[in-house]
Amino acid sequence: MSTPETGRRKGRGALSNPDGRFESTTHRFENDDWYREPVVAPVPTTLTPDTARSVITRNDSPDVPFELSVNPYRGCEHGCVYCFARPTHAYLGLSPGLDFETRIFYKQDAADRLREELAHPAYVCSPIALGINTDAYQPGERRLRVTRELLEVLAEHRHPVSIVTKSALIERDLDLLKGLAECHLVQVMISVTTLDNRLASRLEPRASAPVRRLQTIRRLTAAGVPVGVLVAPLIPAINDNELERILEACRDSGAEHAAYVILRLPHELKQLFREWLQEHFPDRAAHVMNLVRQLHGGKDYDPGFGQRMRGQGPIAELLAQRFHLASKRLGFRSEAEPLDCNRFRPPGRAGQLPLF
């Protein structure tokens, strides 16, 4: 491991870098008191090209409302400690901890691969979810522009796309999003976890601040781009008390529909989240984990379809009722407007008209 020592680092969510579950050896940091105050070194971000043979991933999970997705990045510098995608870094021989938020891989040829897949004779158009595993608008995108290039391909060929992000960087692409929205080809979900800046800086240290995300909702809405809010994740005794306030603030900013997801702790994420709780909320760490287990049938996490996103038991039912009542009171639609797949024009078709 690159950084075995455990401790809080400015701008980072994870406190450690545990070995991935596929590694044959494990490492453990021990303080032998040689130094009175061991130094916890900062960890720089590295961006590495990731050559892809294909970029469209097909999904058959009944829990998510899309069949196709494209993820421009592996890992995410936002550093959200709760990110369900952290364990995927183990497939790269890296840690779901600090490695996940500091060793980022980007698909530099993603736009070319996407164009090839859209041109395949067997391809059937279905809305593509952009940046579902990790955020498509994380900090490196400002320079790398991988997401921008993917959007340009989708706009050129009139392909419907949905985006989930917690970054104000999406405003950079308003020119493309506005054109797509005019043809009913785009839907954006802004993820809002908390309205508390202090909590946000601990939970998701390099994501846009809550007030900035509300501003993004307003700017997208003003440009005619349909926007929803995703309250995720709801963490009992940490941010679940904010559910109604988050929904109200987002509705006032222009969000049209809403959804929520409870905390999910697959694989190595259990350890990482426990470390984070003990560091930031030692007074309630045990209580929070007890509530989490109540949401997942007595376990830290239940991956079963139908309940991994919503949970089970009295606490899950109460959250569902609160969400339903608040959404009804605020006039949220239950789901986004369907996107138009009939406008799609595959690459290479003769006589194709441009979007703009």
mmCIF file of C-alpha atoms in Angstrom:
data_model
loop_
_atom_site.group_PDB
_atom_site.id
_atom_site.type_symbol
_atom_site.label_atom_id
_atom_site.label_comp_id
_atom_site.label_asym_id
_atom_site.label_seq_id
_atom_site.Cartn_x
_atom_site.Cartn_y
_atom_site.Cartn_z
ATOM 1 C CA MET A 1 0.000 0.000 0.000
ATOM 2 C CA SER A 2 1.175 3.519 -0.740
ATOM 3 C CA THR A 3 0.043 5.108 2.544
ATOM 4 C CA PRO A 4 -0.434 2.571 5.353
ATOM 5 C CA GLU A 5 -0.747 4.987 8.251
ATOM 6 C CA THR A 6 -4.218 5.828 9.510
ATOM 7 C CA GLY A 7 -5.435 9.343 10.248
ATOM 8 C CA ARG A 8 -7.361 12.355 9.050
ATOM 9 C CA ARG A 9 -6.038 14.134 5.963
ATOM 10 C CA LYS A 10 -7.265 17.488 4.740
ATOM 11 C CA GLY A 11 -9.505 17.089 1.701
ATOM 12 C CA ARG A 12 -9.734 13.301 1.963
ATOM 13 C CA GLY A 13 -12.656 11.201 3.122
ATOM 14 C CA ALA A 14 -11.108 7.830 3.988
ATOM 15 C CA LEU A 15 -8.805 7.611 6.988
ATOM 16 C CA SER A 16 -6.887 4.539 5.836
ATOM 17 C CA ASN A 17 -5.884 2.460 2.852
ATOM 18 C CA PRO A 18 -6.875 -1.132 3.659
ATOM 19 C CA ASP A 19 -5.943 -3.937 1.298
ATOM 20 C CA GLY A 20 -8.575 -4.977 -1.209
ATOM 21 C CA ARG A 21 -10.427 -8.219 -0.630
ATOM 22 C CA PHE A 22 -8.637 -9.999 -3.498
ATOM 23 C CA GLU A 23 -5.087 -9.410 -2.221
ATOM 24 C CA SER A 24 -3.062 -12.410 -1.060
ATOM 25 C CA THR A 25 -1.251 -10.404 1.622
ATOM 26 C CA THR A 26 -2.469 -7.820 4.108
ATOM 27 C CA HIS A 27 -0.764 -4.861 5.757
ATOM 28 C CA ARG A 28 -1.402 -3.261 9.113
ATOM 29 C CA PHE A 29 0.009 -0.016 10.469
ATOM 30 C CA GLU A 30 1.270 -0.133 14.038
ATOM 31 C CA ASN A 31 2.464 2.851 16.045
ATOM 32 C CA ASP A 32 5.524 1.682 18.000
ATOM 33 C CA ASP A 33 5.819 5.074 19.752
ATOM 34 C CA TRP A 34 9.148 5.743 18.067
ATOM 35 C CA TYR A 35 7.685 9.135 17.191
ATOM 36 C CA ARG A 36 5.555 10.912 19.735
ATOM 37 C CA GLU A 37 3.312 12.306 17.004
ATOM 38 C CA PRO A 38 3.429 10.127 13.886
ATOM 39 C CA VAL A 39 3.145 12.183 10.746
ATOM 40 C CA VAL A 40 0.092 11.427 8.590
ATOM 41 C CA ALA A 41 1.353 12.304 5.137
ATOM 42 C CA PRO A 42 -0.840 14.036 2.543
ATOM 43 C CA VAL A 43 -1.676 11.949 -0.490
ATOM 44 C CA PRO A 44 -1.510 13.582 -3.950
ATOM 45 C CA THR A 45 -3.937 12.716 -6.731
ATOM 46 C CA THR A 46 -2.672 10.834 -9.776
ATOM 47 C CA LEU A 47 -4.614 10.679 -13.054
ATOM 48 C CA THR A 48 -3.828 7.673 -15.246
ATOM 49 C CA PRO A 49 -5.146 6.916 -18.765
ATOM 50 C CA ASP A 50 -7.310 3.813 -18.929
ATOM 51 C CA THR A 51 -7.647 2.354 -22.426
ATOM 52 C CA ALA A 52 -11.087 0.851 -22.962
ATOM 53 C CA ARG A 53 -12.285 -1.620 -25.601
ATOM 54 C CA SER A 54 -15.888 -0.647 -24.833
ATOM 55 C CA VAL A 55 -17.544 1.921 -22.577
ATOM 56 C CA ILE A 56 -21.238 1.015 -22.466
ATOM 57 C CA THR A 57 -22.136 -1.161 -19.478
ATOM 58 C CA ARG A 58 -25.412 -3.059 -19.490
ATOM 59 C CA ASN A 59 -27.424 -3.300 -16.302
ATOM 60 C CA ASP A 60 -30.044 -5.866 -15.339
ATOM 61 C CA SER A 61 -30.654 -4.767 -11.751
ATOM 62 C CA PRO A 62 -34.343 -4.092 -10.988
ATOM 63 C CA ASP A 63 -33.308 -1.438 -8.446
ATOM 64 C CA VAL A 64 -32.082 1.171 -10.924
ATOM 65 C CA PRO A 65 -34.109 2.857 -13.693
ATOM 66 C CA PHE A 66 -31.653 2.436 -16.582
ATOM 67 C CA GLU A 67 -30.312 -0.325 -18.793
ATOM 68 C CA LEU A 68 -27.144 1.325 -20.128
ATOM 69 C CA SER A 69 -24.443 3.380 -18.414
ATOM 70 C CA VAL A 70 -21.073 4.924 -19.224
ATOM 71 C CA ASN A 71 -18.488 5.694 -16.544
ATOM 72 C CA PRO A 72 -15.699 8.011 -17.751
ATOM 73 C CA TYR A 73 -13.659 7.496 -14.557
ATOM 74 C CA ARG A 74 -12.584 4.779 -12.142
ATOM 75 C CA GLY A 75 -12.194 6.121 -8.640
ATOM 76 C CA CYS A 76 -13.443 9.539 -7.571
ATOM 77 C CA GLU A 77 -11.581 12.480 -6.078
ATOM 78 C CA HIS A 78 -14.704 13.791 -4.354
ATOM 79 C CA GLY A 79 -13.696 11.440 -1.541
ATOM 80 C CA CYS A 80 -17.204 10.643 -0.294
ATOM 81 C CA VAL A 81 -16.573 8.253 2.566
ATOM 82 C CA TYR A 82 -19.902 6.491 2.017
ATOM 83 C CA CYS A 83 -19.430 5.804 -1.718
ATOM 84 C CA PHE A 84 -20.776 2.353 -2.618
ATOM 85 C CA ALA A 85 -18.324 2.225 -5.561
ATOM 86 C CA ARG A 86 -15.208 2.200 -3.366
ATOM 87 C CA PRO A 87 -14.928 -1.636 -3.368
ATOM 88 C CA THR A 88 -14.589 -1.623 -7.171
ATOM 89 C CA HIS A 89 -11.002 -0.370 -6.812
ATOM 90 C CA ALA A 90 -10.112 -3.807 -5.434
ATOM 91 C CA TYR A 91 -10.554 -5.144 -8.982
ATOM 92 C CA LEU A 92 -7.588 -2.973 -9.967
ATOM 93 C CA GLY A 93 -5.386 -4.348 -7.177
ATOM 94 C CA LEU A 94 -5.815 -1.091 -5.267
ATOM 95 C CA SER A 95 -7.386 -0.094 -1.980
ATOM 96 C CA PRO A 96 -11.018 1.040 -1.682
ATOM 97 C CA GLY A 97 -9.708 3.556 0.870
ATOM 98 C CA LEU A 98 -7.379 6.409 -0.013
ATOM 99 C CA ASP A 99 -6.407 4.792 -3.324
ATOM 100 C CA PHE A 100 -10.008 5.133 -4.523
ATOM 101 C CA GLU A 101 -9.956 8.906 -4.114
ATOM 102 C CA THR A 102 -6.334 9.579 -5.080
ATOM 103 C CA ARG A 103 -5.522 7.095 -7.866
ATOM 104 C CA ILE A 104 -7.981 8.022 -10.584
ATOM 105 C CA PHE A 105 -8.190 6.339 -13.997
ATOM 106 C CA TYR A 106 -9.787 8.104 -16.944
ATOM 107 C CA LYS A 107 -10.954 6.646 -20.250
ATOM 108 C CA GLN A 108 -9.162 8.970 -22.625
ATOM 109 C CA ASP A 109 -10.654 7.323 -25.731
ATOM 110 C CA ALA A 110 -14.174 7.004 -24.311
ATOM 111 C CA ALA A 111 -15.800 9.217 -26.957
ATOM 112 C CA ASP A 112 -14.335 7.162 -29.822
ATOM 113 C CA ARG A 113 -15.425 3.888 -28.225
ATOM 114 C CA LEU A 114 -18.910 5.269 -27.612
ATOM 115 C CA ARG A 115 -19.265 6.327 -31.233
ATOM 116 C CA GLU A 116 -18.240 2.839 -32.372
ATOM 117 C CA GLU A 117 -20.766 1.143 -30.102
ATOM 118 C CA LEU A 118 -23.587 3.457 -31.164
ATOM 119 C CA ALA A 119 -22.786 2.619 -34.782
ATOM 120 C CA HIS A 120 -23.034 -1.140 -34.272
ATOM 121 C CA PRO A 121 -25.920 -2.585 -36.343
ATOM 122 C CA ALA A 122 -27.267 -4.481 -33.319
ATOM 123 C CA TYR A 123 -27.327 -1.443 -31.028
ATOM 124 C CA VAL A 124 -30.797 -0.573 -29.696
ATOM 125 C CA CYS A 125 -31.210 2.948 -28.326
ATOM 126 C CA SER A 126 -31.967 3.268 -24.613
ATOM 127 C CA PRO A 127 -31.146 6.228 -22.337
ATOM 128 C CA ILE A 128 -27.521 6.132 -21.209
ATOM 129 C CA ALA A 129 -26.835 6.960 -17.561
ATOM 130 C CA LEU A 130 -23.607 8.954 -17.441
ATOM 131 C CA GLY A 131 -21.306 8.666 -14.436
ATOM 132 C CA ILE A 132 -23.325 6.316 -12.238
ATOM 133 C CA ASN A 133 -20.522 4.362 -10.569
ATOM 134 C CA THR A 134 -18.348 7.428 -9.974
ATOM 135 C CA ASP A 135 -19.108 11.082 -10.647
ATOM 136 C CA ALA A 136 -18.625 12.135 -14.265
ATOM 137 C CA TYR A 137 -17.905 15.705 -13.110
ATOM 138 C CA GLN A 138 -15.231 15.073 -10.511
ATOM 139 C CA PRO A 139 -12.358 17.615 -10.279
ATOM 140 C CA GLY A 140 -10.130 16.048 -12.961
ATOM 141 C CA GLU A 141 -12.873 16.507 -15.563
ATOM 142 C CA ARG A 142 -12.200 20.245 -15.601
ATOM 143 C CA ARG A 143 -8.932 19.556 -17.401
ATOM 144 C CA LEU A 144 -9.489 16.146 -18.998
ATOM 145 C CA ARG A 145 -12.939 16.877 -20.529
ATOM 146 C CA VAL A 146 -13.787 13.186 -21.019
ATOM 147 C CA THR A 147 -17.412 13.730 -19.991
ATOM 148 C CA ARG A 148 -17.655 16.765 -22.255
ATOM 149 C CA GLU A 149 -16.512 14.695 -25.249
ATOM 150 C CA LEU A 150 -19.030 11.950 -24.448
ATOM 151 C CA LEU A 151 -21.836 14.512 -24.280
ATOM 152 C CA GLU A 152 -20.767 15.921 -27.631
ATOM 153 C CA VAL A 153 -21.126 12.460 -29.213
ATOM 154 C CA LEU A 154 -24.535 11.915 -27.602
ATOM 155 C CA ALA A 155 -25.746 15.357 -28.694
ATOM 156 C CA GLU A 156 -24.469 14.864 -32.251
ATOM 157 C CA HIS A 157 -26.423 11.641 -32.614
ATOM 158 C CA ARG A 158 -29.490 12.706 -30.641
ATOM 159 C CA HIS A 159 -29.051 10.038 -28.016
ATOM 160 C CA PRO A 160 -30.938 10.392 -24.687
ATOM 161 C CA VAL A 161 -28.807 10.675 -21.543
ATOM 162 C CA SER A 162 -29.325 10.971 -17.794
ATOM 163 C CA ILE A 163 -26.725 12.360 -15.402
ATOM 164 C CA VAL A 164 -26.285 12.121 -11.624
ATOM 165 C CA THR A 165 -23.724 14.454 -10.076
ATOM 166 C CA LYS A 166 -22.881 16.429 -6.979
ATOM 167 C CA SER A 167 -20.623 18.843 -8.854
ATOM 168 C CA ALA A 168 -21.278 22.371 -10.039
ATOM 169 C CA LEU A 169 -18.872 21.662 -12.918
ATOM 170 C CA ILE A 170 -21.857 20.386 -14.900
ATOM 171 C CA GLU A 171 -22.717 24.051 -15.541
ATOM 172 C CA ARG A 172 -19.753 24.184 -17.935
ATOM 173 C CA ASP A 173 -21.728 22.012 -20.358
ATOM 174 C CA LEU A 174 -24.938 24.028 -20.295
ATOM 175 C CA ASP A 175 -24.623 24.698 -24.021
ATOM 176 C CA LEU A 176 -24.919 20.986 -24.798
ATOM 177 C CA LEU A 177 -27.446 20.250 -22.065
ATOM 178 C CA LYS A 178 -29.744 23.039 -23.199
ATOM 179 C CA GLY A 179 -29.815 21.699 -26.762
ATOM 180 C CA LEU A 180 -30.465 18.166 -25.535
ATOM 181 C CA ALA A 181 -33.252 19.384 -23.248
ATOM 182 C CA GLU A 182 -35.020 21.128 -26.138
ATOM 183 C CA CYS A 183 -35.334 17.696 -27.793
ATOM 184 C CA HIS A 184 -36.330 15.844 -24.566
ATOM 185 C CA LEU A 185 -33.006 14.031 -24.527
ATOM 186 C CA VAL A 186 -31.575 14.786 -21.085
ATOM 187 C CA GLN A 187 -32.425 14.482 -17.408
ATOM 188 C CA VAL A 188 -30.128 15.608 -14.563
ATOM 189 C CA MET A 189 -30.215 14.507 -10.934
ATOM 190 C CA ILE A 190 -28.269 16.582 -8.415
ATOM 191 C CA SER A 191 -27.214 14.538 -5.404
ATOM 192 C CA VAL A 192 -27.650 16.422 -2.112
ATOM 193 C CA THR A 193 -26.594 14.673 1.088
ATOM 194 C CA THR A 194 -26.823 17.516 3.583
ATOM 195 C CA LEU A 195 -27.336 21.278 3.813
ATOM 196 C CA ASP A 196 -24.755 21.523 6.612
ATOM 197 C CA ASN A 197 -21.410 22.737 5.218
ATOM 198 C CA ARG A 198 -19.452 21.310 8.124
ATOM 199 C CA LEU A 199 -20.967 17.853 7.741
ATOM 200 C CA ALA A 200 -20.547 17.992 3.962
ATOM 201 C CA SER A 201 -16.839 18.756 4.322
ATOM 202 C CA ARG A 202 -16.464 15.585 6.387
ATOM 203 C CA LEU A 203 -18.696 13.308 4.314
ATOM 204 C CA GLU A 204 -17.702 14.444 0.806
ATOM 205 C CA PRO A 205 -14.633 16.692 1.160
ATOM 206 C CA ARG A 206 -14.005 17.605 -2.503
ATOM 207 C CA ALA A 207 -17.561 17.757 -3.805
ATOM 208 C CA SER A 208 -19.346 21.072 -4.362
ATOM 209 C CA ALA A 209 -20.717 22.705 -1.222
ATOM 210 C CA PRO A 210 -24.456 22.273 -0.552
ATOM 211 C CA VAL A 211 -25.335 25.893 -1.350
ATOM 212 C CA ARG A 212 -23.419 25.596 -4.613
ATOM 213 C CA ARG A 213 -25.447 22.529 -5.620
ATOM 214 C CA LEU A 214 -28.678 24.422 -5.001
ATOM 215 C CA GLN A 215 -27.349 27.172 -7.233
ATOM 216 C CA THR A 216 -26.596 24.570 -9.910
ATOM 217 C CA ILE A 217 -30.190 23.334 -9.746
ATOM 218 C CA ARG A 218 -31.392 26.905 -10.297
ATOM 219 C CA ARG A 219 -29.056 27.517 -13.230
ATOM 220 C CA LEU A 220 -29.903 24.254 -14.975
ATOM 221 C CA THR A 221 -33.616 24.858 -14.481
ATOM 222 C CA ALA A 222 -33.325 28.399 -15.808
ATOM 223 C CA ALA A 223 -31.716 26.976 -18.962
ATOM 224 C CA GLY A 224 -34.637 24.604 -19.474
ATOM 225 C CA VAL A 225 -32.826 21.462 -18.330
ATOM 226 C CA PRO A 226 -35.115 19.175 -16.270
ATOM 227 C CA VAL A 227 -33.580 18.573 -12.837
ATOM 228 C CA GLY A 228 -34.383 16.239 -9.982
ATOM 229 C CA VAL A 229 -32.833 15.777 -6.551
ATOM 230 C CA LEU A 230 -31.350 12.578 -5.185
ATOM 231 C CA VAL A 231 -31.108 12.612 -1.390
ATOM 232 C CA ALA A 232 -28.361 10.057 -0.944
ATOM 233 C CA PRO A 233 -27.345 8.430 1.150
ATOM 234 C CA LEU A 234 -29.624 8.802 4.132
ATOM 235 C CA ILE A 235 -27.549 7.868 7.186
ATOM 236 C CA PRO A 236 -29.489 7.313 10.412
ATOM 237 C CA ALA A 237 -28.522 9.688 13.231
ATOM 238 C CA ILE A 238 -26.193 11.589 10.865
ATOM 239 C CA ASN A 239 -28.269 13.301 8.161
ATOM 240 C CA ASP A 240 -31.705 11.630 8.135
ATOM 241 C CA ASN A 241 -33.118 14.513 10.197
ATOM 242 C CA GLU A 242 -32.492 16.800 7.181
ATOM 243 C CA LEU A 243 -34.648 14.864 4.706
ATOM 244 C CA GLU A 244 -37.560 17.321 4.581
ATOM 245 C CA ARG A 245 -35.319 20.400 4.616
ATOM 246 C CA ILE A 246 -33.226 19.085 1.721
ATOM 247 C CA LEU A 247 -36.311 18.343 -0.349
ATOM 248 C CA GLU A 248 -37.792 21.767 0.369
ATOM 249 C CA ALA A 249 -34.568 23.632 -0.492
ATOM 250 C CA CYS A 250 -34.210 21.720 -3.756
ATOM 251 C CA ARG A 251 -37.863 22.276 -4.692
ATOM 252 C CA ASP A 252 -37.452 26.004 -4.051
ATOM 253 C CA SER A 253 -34.429 25.912 -6.364
ATOM 254 C CA GLY A 254 -36.424 24.335 -9.192
ATOM 255 C CA ALA A 255 -36.072 20.554 -8.839
ATOM 256 C CA GLU A 256 -39.052 18.758 -10.370
ATOM 257 C CA HIS A 257 -38.838 15.249 -8.938
ATOM 258 C CA ALA A 258 -37.021 13.499 -6.107
ATOM 259 C CA ALA A 259 -35.625 10.166 -4.968
ATOM 260 C CA TYR A 260 -33.634 8.881 -2.020
ATOM 261 C CA VAL A 261 -31.285 6.018 -1.184
ATOM 262 C CA ILE A 262 -30.229 4.735 2.238
ATOM 263 C CA LEU A 263 -26.612 4.058 3.211
ATOM 264 C CA ARG A 264 -25.070 0.968 1.614
ATOM 265 C CA LEU A 265 -21.913 -0.627 3.034
ATOM 266 C CA PRO A 266 -20.692 -3.391 0.692
ATOM 267 C CA HIS A 267 -17.397 -5.217 1.253
ATOM 268 C CA GLU A 268 -14.500 -3.012 2.480
ATOM 269 C CA LEU A 269 -16.770 0.000 2.907
ATOM 270 C CA LYS A 270 -17.924 -1.363 6.272
ATOM 271 C CA GLN A 271 -14.453 -0.878 7.764
ATOM 272 C CA LEU A 272 -13.895 2.508 6.136
ATOM 273 C CA PHE A 273 -17.211 3.896 7.339
ATOM 274 C CA ARG A 274 -16.657 2.621 10.884
ATOM 275 C CA GLU A 275 -13.271 4.367 10.970
ATOM 276 C CA TRP A 276 -14.881 7.568 9.749
ATOM 277 C CA LEU A 277 -17.629 7.387 12.384
ATOM 278 C CA GLN A 278 -15.151 6.802 15.185
ATOM 279 C CA GLU A 279 -13.074 9.782 14.056
ATOM 280 C CA HIS A 280 -15.867 12.292 13.491
ATOM 281 C CA PHE A 281 -18.747 11.073 15.668
ATOM 282 C CA PRO A 282 -17.269 8.897 18.439
ATOM 283 C CA ASP A 283 -20.168 9.711 20.762
ATOM 284 C CA ARG A 284 -22.707 8.032 18.473
ATOM 285 C CA ALA A 285 -20.685 5.636 16.311
ATOM 286 C CA ALA A 286 -22.085 2.481 17.928
ATOM 287 C CA HIS A 287 -25.630 3.870 17.811
ATOM 288 C CA VAL A 288 -25.367 4.721 14.101
ATOM 289 C CA MET A 289 -24.150 1.231 13.213
ATOM 290 C CA ASN A 290 -26.921 -0.319 15.287
ATOM 291 C CA LEU A 291 -29.488 1.679 13.292
ATOM 292 C CA VAL A 292 -27.782 0.722 10.021
ATOM 293 C CA ARG A 293 -28.080 -2.951 10.933
ATOM 294 C CA GLN A 294 -31.760 -2.465 11.704
ATOM 295 C CA LEU A 295 -32.187 -1.147 8.165
ATOM 296 C CA HIS A 296 -30.505 -4.244 6.696
ATOM 297 C CA GLY A 297 -32.102 -7.126 8.552
ATOM 298 C CA GLY A 298 -29.536 -7.249 11.352
ATOM 299 C CA LYS A 299 -26.498 -7.066 9.051
ATOM 300 C CA ASP A 300 -24.226 -4.188 8.087
ATOM 301 C CA TYR A 301 -25.494 -4.574 4.532
ATOM 302 C CA ASP A 302 -28.007 -6.708 2.675
ATOM 303 C CA PRO A 303 -27.323 -6.724 -1.103
ATOM 304 C CA GLY A 304 -30.681 -8.241 -2.002
ATOM 305 C CA PHE A 305 -32.602 -6.601 -4.835
ATOM 306 C CA GLY A 306 -35.647 -4.657 -3.727
ATOM 307 C CA GLN A 307 -34.295 -3.631 -0.341
ATOM 308 C CA ARG A 308 -30.627 -2.692 -0.661
ATOM 309 C CA MET A 309 -31.611 0.855 -1.719
ATOM 310 C CA ARG A 310 -34.541 1.317 0.685
ATOM 311 C CA GLY A 311 -33.874 -1.045 3.577
ATOM 312 C CA GLN A 312 -36.398 -2.976 5.621
ATOM 313 C CA GLY A 313 -38.078 -2.785 8.995
ATOM 314 C CA PRO A 314 -39.655 0.076 10.997
ATOM 315 C CA ILE A 315 -36.914 2.637 10.366
ATOM 316 C CA ALA A 316 -37.029 2.039 6.607
ATOM 317 C CA GLU A 317 -40.822 2.327 6.635
ATOM 318 C CA LEU A 318 -40.655 5.600 8.562
ATOM 319 C CA LEU A 319 -38.141 7.066 6.096
ATOM 320 C CA ALA A 320 -40.333 6.011 3.181
ATOM 321 C CA GLN A 321 -43.403 7.643 4.750
ATOM 322 C CA ARG A 322 -41.522 10.865 5.497
ATOM 323 C CA PHE A 323 -40.209 11.019 1.941
ATOM 324 C CA HIS A 324 -43.643 10.337 0.436
ATOM 325 C CA LEU A 325 -45.408 12.953 2.564
ATOM 326 C CA ALA A 326 -42.776 15.623 1.962
ATOM 327 C CA SER A 327 -42.704 14.940 -1.792
ATOM 328 C CA LYS A 328 -46.492 15.161 -1.983
ATOM 329 C CA ARG A 329 -46.584 18.381 0.013
ATOM 330 C CA LEU A 330 -43.900 19.982 -2.159
ATOM 331 C CA GLY A 331 -45.481 18.859 -5.431
ATOM 332 C CA PHE A 332 -42.631 16.660 -6.659
ATOM 333 C CA ARG A 333 -43.377 14.288 -9.516
ATOM 334 C CA SER A 334 -42.887 10.632 -8.634
ATOM 335 C CA GLU A 335 -40.476 10.131 -11.533
ATOM 336 C CA ALA A 336 -38.723 11.975 -14.330
ATOM 337 C CA GLU A 337 -40.343 12.590 -17.690
ATOM 338 C CA PRO A 338 -39.402 9.833 -20.173
ATOM 339 C CA LEU A 339 -36.659 10.657 -22.631
ATOM 340 C CA ASP A 340 -37.173 10.430 -26.400
ATOM 341 C CA CYS A 341 -35.377 7.486 -28.039
ATOM 342 C CA ASN A 342 -36.992 8.070 -31.434
ATOM 343 C CA ARG A 343 -34.636 10.915 -32.354
ATOM 344 C CA PHE A 344 -31.516 8.738 -32.269
ATOM 345 C CA ARG A 345 -29.463 8.766 -35.469
ATOM 346 C CA PRO A 346 -26.654 6.157 -35.470
ATOM 347 C CA PRO A 347 -23.200 7.309 -36.584
ATOM 348 C CA GLY A 348 -22.618 6.828 -40.284
ATOM 349 C CA ARG A 349 -26.258 6.963 -41.387
ATOM 350 C CA ALA A 350 -26.583 8.819 -44.680
ATOM 351 C CA GLY A 351 -28.610 12.002 -44.632
ATOM 352 C CA GLN A 352 -28.343 12.394 -40.857
ATOM 353 C CA LEU A 353 -29.304 15.856 -39.641
ATOM 354 C CA PRO A 354 -27.272 17.572 -36.916
ATOM 355 C CA LEU A 355 -28.830 18.350 -33.549
ATOM 356 C CA PHE A 356 -28.039 22.033 -33.723
#
